[in-house]
Every structure is written in structure tokens, then in C-alpha cells.
């Protein structure tokens, strides 16, 4: 065990579960041009609770293969619950979702560590109160790298449970920074340029009814997409 790092295996489920519905909240975001790690310092993560799940959606892009990064949240090792890795010539990227129960503290420093220095990276942070597990009920992903044009891009979260909170994330790298427009009922929480020609966005929604949920992000450009992905997950 690494000193100062609490294994998330010990926190995959909270010690006690209530009957309250989940409450999801967007907290923070950060993008940078280069670096082997991405640090979001002193992020407000709300009221301490055994059932408080912190979710980080992040991406790294480089010219070489981007291995799966790792993530700590307030010193707790987060679990990689979903990822989309693109490994094609020219640029490679990895888009990931991490989650950990963080039962104590009102703020936390989030660190996403890559295997090497990235050309650009970005992360968005959410909290989900009253979550029952680190593991999402459902996930979905879509590689955008190599697609010939923009337009409407969609992923479908199959089997979303009633009273869930769902998060979608999209990043693109093209000859110019594209516009990302998420379709209702998803609310855009982040729409940021991580570096020249790279845009990252995330959106979320409280899903009251169970079912299959389609998340759509429309990209402004008709030019080829050099790198990017969509990814999403939901928790109840």
C-alpha cells in the first residue's frame, strides 16, 4: 500500500445505504496544454457523507499511445470504471471515467496521472450523493477519432435505473476548436478549450424514469476529427 493513498477497494461501497434518491452536482473543471499529470486543487465536493461518490471524467491526448491514467481524489485511489482508448497514427487519446467514495472533507485535490507528458489534457469533477456503488449501472462510449465529419454524435446508456444521475463527456481535436452542443434534457456543465484546437465538454441529467437514454452532442465542423471520443455513465 502506498503511504497516504487509501485503496478504493476498501471504499467500493459505502458502509451504510439510505433510501434517499441520488443527487448529482457538477463541481469543477480544468484543462491544460501539456504535462504528465492534471491537478485540480481544493475542489468543493460538498457535504461529507459515507455515500458521497466523486466522479472524474478526463482525457489525455498525445502523439504516442496514451495508456490508462490513474486518479486520486483527496488521497483516495479512484477506480477506473470506463475508458475509450484510440490508438491511430498521428494522435492517440484516452478518455476515462473514475469514481471513488470520499466520505470526509469539504474539499479535495484531484490528480489524474498519465504515463507520459500529454499534449493536452482535461478533467471535469462531479459528486453524486446517496450513490449505492462506485460501479456505474451502465456505461457507453464512442470513438470519434477518424470520423470524416462532425454533426450529431450519440451514445446510448442502456438500462438506466429510475432516479439515477447520468454524465456524458465529449472531447474533440481537429483543425479548429469545434462547438459542442448537448441536446436536452442534458444540461451542459462544461464547454472549454483544453488547448488550441481541442474542445472538451460535459453534460448531466437527473433521470427520473428507467430506460435506455440517448446522449447527443452536436459538433459544429464538417472537417475530419483527428482525435476524440464520447463517454458516459449513470449511477443510482
Coordinates of C-alpha atoms in Angstrom, one line a residue:
X1 CA 0.0 0.0 0.0
X2 CA 1.3 3.4 -0.9
X3 CA 1.6 5.7 2.1
X4 CA -1.1 8.4 2.1
X5 CA -3.2 6.7 -0.5
X6 CA -6.3 4.9 0.6
X7 CA -7.1 1.9 -1.7
X8 CA -10.6 2.4 -3.2
X9 CA -11.1 -1.3 -2.9
X10 CA -11.9 -0.5 0.7
X11 CA -14.5 2.0 -0.4
X12 CA -16.2 0.4 -3.3
X13 CA -19.5 0.6 -1.4
X14 CA -20.4 2.9 1.5
X15 CA -20.8 1.3 4.9
X16 CA -24.5 2.1 5.1
X17 CA -27.1 3.0 2.5
X18 CA -30.2 5.1 2.9
X19 CA -33.3 5.3 0.8
X20 CA -32.8 8.8 -0.5
X21 CA -32.5 9.3 -4.2
X22 CA -29.2 10.2 -5.7
X23 CA -28.3 13.9 -6.1
X24 CA -25.7 14.8 -8.7
X25 CA -23.8 18.1 -8.8
X26 CA -21.2 19.5 -11.2
X27 CA -18.2 20.8 -9.2
X28 CA -15.2 21.9 -11.3
X29 CA -13.1 21.5 -14.5
X30 CA -9.6 22.2 -15.7
X31 CA -7.7 21.8 -19.0
X32 CA -4.0 22.3 -19.8
X33 CA -1.7 22.3 -22.8
X34 CA 0.9 19.9 -21.5
X35 CA 2.0 17.8 -18.5
X36 CA 2.3 14.3 -17.2
X37 CA -0.5 14.9 -14.6
X38 CA -3.6 17.1 -14.3
X39 CA -4.2 18.6 -10.8
X40 CA -7.5 20.2 -9.7
X41 CA -6.7 21.7 -6.4
X42 CA -9.2 22.2 -3.5
X43 CA -12.3 21.2 -5.4
X44 CA -15.5 21.9 -3.5
X45 CA -17.1 18.4 -3.1
X46 CA -19.9 19.4 -0.8
X47 CA -21.1 17.9 2.5
X48 CA -19.2 15.0 3.9
X49 CA -21.1 11.7 3.7
X50 CA -20.4 8.0 3.6
X51 CA -22.5 7.8 0.5
X52 CA -20.8 10.7 -1.4
X53 CA -19.4 9.5 -4.7
X54 CA -16.9 11.7 -6.5
X55 CA -16.7 11.2 -10.3
X56 CA -13.9 12.4 -12.6
X57 CA -14.3 12.3 -16.4
X58 CA -10.9 13.0 -18.0
X59 CA -8.9 12.8 -21.2
X60 CA -5.3 12.9 -22.3
X61 CA -4.0 13.3 -25.9
X62 CA -0.5 12.8 -27.2
X63 CA 1.3 11.6 -30.3
X64 CA 2.1 8.3 -28.7
X65 CA -0.2 5.6 -27.3
X66 CA -1.9 7.0 -24.2
X67 CA -2.0 4.3 -21.5
X68 CA -4.8 4.3 -18.9
X69 CA -4.1 7.0 -16.4
X70 CA -4.7 6.8 -12.7
X71 CA -6.6 9.1 -10.4
X72 CA -6.6 10.1 -6.8
X73 CA -9.3 12.1 -5.1
X74 CA -8.4 13.6 -1.7
X75 CA -5.7 10.9 -1.4
X76 CA -8.1 8.1 -2.2
X77 CA -7.3 5.9 -5.2
X78 CA -10.2 6.1 -7.6
X79 CA -11.5 3.2 -9.7
X80 CA -11.3 3.4 -13.5
X81 CA -14.9 2.5 -14.3
X82 CA -14.9 3.2 -18.1
X83 CA -12.5 4.2 -20.8
X84 CA -12.2 4.7 -24.6
X85 CA -8.7 4.4 -26.0
X86 CA -7.9 5.5 -29.5
X87 CA -4.6 4.4 -31.0
X88 CA -4.2 5.5 -34.6
X89 CA -1.4 7.2 -36.5
X90 CA -0.7 10.9 -35.8
X91 CA -2.5 11.3 -32.5
X92 CA -3.7 9.0 -29.7
X93 CA -6.1 9.7 -26.9
X94 CA -7.7 8.1 -23.9
X95 CA -11.0 9.2 -22.3
X96 CA -11.7 7.8 -18.9
X97 CA -14.3 7.9 -16.0
X98 CA -13.0 7.5 -12.5
X99 CA -15.1 7.2 -9.3
X100 CA -14.5 6.9 -5.6
X101 CA -16.4 7.2 -2.3
X102 CA -14.9 10.2 -0.5
X103 CA -16.6 10.2 2.9
X104 CA -14.8 13.0 4.7
X105 CA -13.8 16.6 3.9
X106 CA -15.5 19.5 2.2
X107 CA -12.8 19.9 -0.5
X108 CA -10.4 17.5 -2.3
X109 CA -7.5 17.8 -4.6
X110 CA -8.0 15.6 -7.7
X111 CA -4.9 14.3 -9.5
X112 CA -5.1 12.5 -12.9
X113 CA -1.7 10.9 -13.7
X114 CA -0.6 9.9 -17.1
X115 CA 2.2 7.6 -18.1
X116 CA 4.0 10.4 -20.0
X117 CA 3.6 14.1 -20.7
X118 CA 0.4 14.8 -22.7
X119 CA 0.0 17.4 -25.5
X120 CA -3.3 18.3 -23.8
X121 CA -5.5 17.0 -21.0
X122 CA -8.7 17.9 -19.3
X123 CA -11.0 16.8 -16.4
X124 CA -14.4 17.5 -15.1
X125 CA -15.5 16.7 -11.5
X126 CA -19.0 15.7 -10.2
X127 CA -20.4 14.5 -6.9
X128 CA -23.3 12.1 -6.5
X129 CA -24.8 11.9 -3.1
X130 CA -26.5 8.7 -1.9
X131 CA -24.9 6.6 -4.6
X132 CA -25.1 2.9 -3.9
X133 CA -21.8 1.8 -5.6
X134 CA -18.6 3.0 -7.3
X135 CA -19.5 0.9 -10.3
X136 CA -22.0 2.6 -12.7
X137 CA -25.3 0.9 -13.5
X138 CA -24.5 1.4 -17.2
X139 CA -21.8 2.9 -19.4
X140 CA -21.4 3.8 -23.1
X141 CA -18.6 5.1 -25.3
X142 CA -17.9 6.1 -28.9
X143 CA -14.6 6.7 -30.7
X144 CA -14.7 10.0 -32.7
X145 CA -11.1 9.8 -34.0
X146 CA -11.0 9.1 -37.7
X147 CA -14.6 10.1 -38.4
X148 CA -14.8 12.1 -41.6
X149 CA -17.0 15.0 -40.2
X150 CA -18.8 16.5 -37.3
X151 CA -22.6 16.7 -36.8
X152 CA -24.7 14.9 -34.3
X153 CA -22.9 12.2 -32.3
X154 CA -24.7 10.0 -29.9
X155 CA -24.2 7.3 -27.3
X156 CA -26.9 5.3 -25.5
X157 CA -26.9 4.3 -21.9
X158 CA -28.8 1.0 -21.9
X159 CA -30.7 0.0 -18.8
X160 CA -30.6 3.3 -16.8
X161 CA -32.4 2.8 -13.5
X162 CA -35.1 5.1 -12.1
X163 CA -33.9 8.0 -10.1
X164 CA -30.3 7.9 -11.5
X165 CA -27.8 10.6 -12.3
X166 CA -26.1 10.4 -15.7
X167 CA -23.0 12.1 -17.0
X168 CA -21.8 12.5 -20.6
X169 CA -18.4 13.7 -21.8
X170 CA -17.0 14.6 -25.2
X171 CA -13.7 15.8 -26.5
X172 CA -12.5 16.6 -30.0
X173 CA -9.2 17.6 -31.6
X174 CA -9.5 19.0 -35.1
X175 CA -8.0 21.7 -37.3
X176 CA -10.0 24.2 -35.2
X177 CA -11.8 24.1 -31.8
X178 CA -15.3 22.8 -32.5
X179 CA -18.5 23.9 -30.9
X180 CA -20.2 21.2 -28.8
X181 CA -23.9 21.4 -28.3
X182 CA -25.6 18.8 -26.0
X183 CA -29.2 18.0 -26.6
X184 CA -31.9 18.4 -23.9
X185 CA -32.7 17.2 -21.4
X186 CA -28.9 17.1 -20.8
X187 CA -27.5 20.3 -19.3
X188 CA -24.1 21.5 -20.5
X189 CA -21.9 21.9 -17.4
X190 CA -18.5 22.4 -19.2
X191 CA -17.7 23.7 -22.6
X192 CA -13.9 24.5 -22.6
X193 CA -10.9 24.6 -24.8
X194 CA -8.2 22.5 -23.3
X195 CA -5.6 23.7 -25.8
X196 CA -5.6 25.1 -29.3
X197 CA -8.0 23.1 -31.5
X198 CA -9.2 20.9 -28.6
X199 CA -12.6 21.3 -27.0
X200 CA -13.9 19.3 -24.0
X201 CA -17.4 19.4 -22.7
X202 CA -19.5 17.5 -20.2
X203 CA -23.2 17.4 -19.5
X204 CA -25.5 15.7 -17.0
X205 CA -29.1 15.0 -16.2
X206 CA -31.2 13.5 -13.3
X207 CA -33.0 10.6 -14.9
X208 CA -36.3 10.0 -13.1
X209 CA -37.6 7.2 -15.2
X210 CA -35.9 3.9 -16.0
X211 CA -35.0 3.1 -19.6
X212 CA -32.4 3.5 -22.4
X213 CA -31.1 7.1 -22.5
X214 CA -29.5 8.6 -25.6
X215 CA -27.0 11.4 -25.1
X216 CA -26.3 13.5 -28.2
X217 CA -23.6 16.1 -28.7
X218 CA -23.6 18.0 -32.0
X219 CA -20.2 19.1 -33.3
X220 CA -20.0 22.2 -35.4
X221 CA -17.4 21.2 -38.0
X222 CA -17.7 19.2 -41.2
X223 CA -14.0 18.5 -41.2
X224 CA -12.3 15.3 -40.2
X225 CA -11.9 14.6 -36.5
X226 CA -8.2 13.9 -35.7
X227 CA -8.9 12.7 -32.1
X228 CA -11.7 12.5 -29.6
X229 CA -14.4 10.4 -28.0
X230 CA -17.7 10.4 -26.2
X231 CA -18.2 8.5 -23.0
X232 CA -21.0 8.3 -20.4
X233 CA -22.3 6.5 -17.3
X234 CA -25.1 6.6 -14.9
X235 CA -25.4 5.8 -11.1
X236 CA -28.4 5.2 -8.9

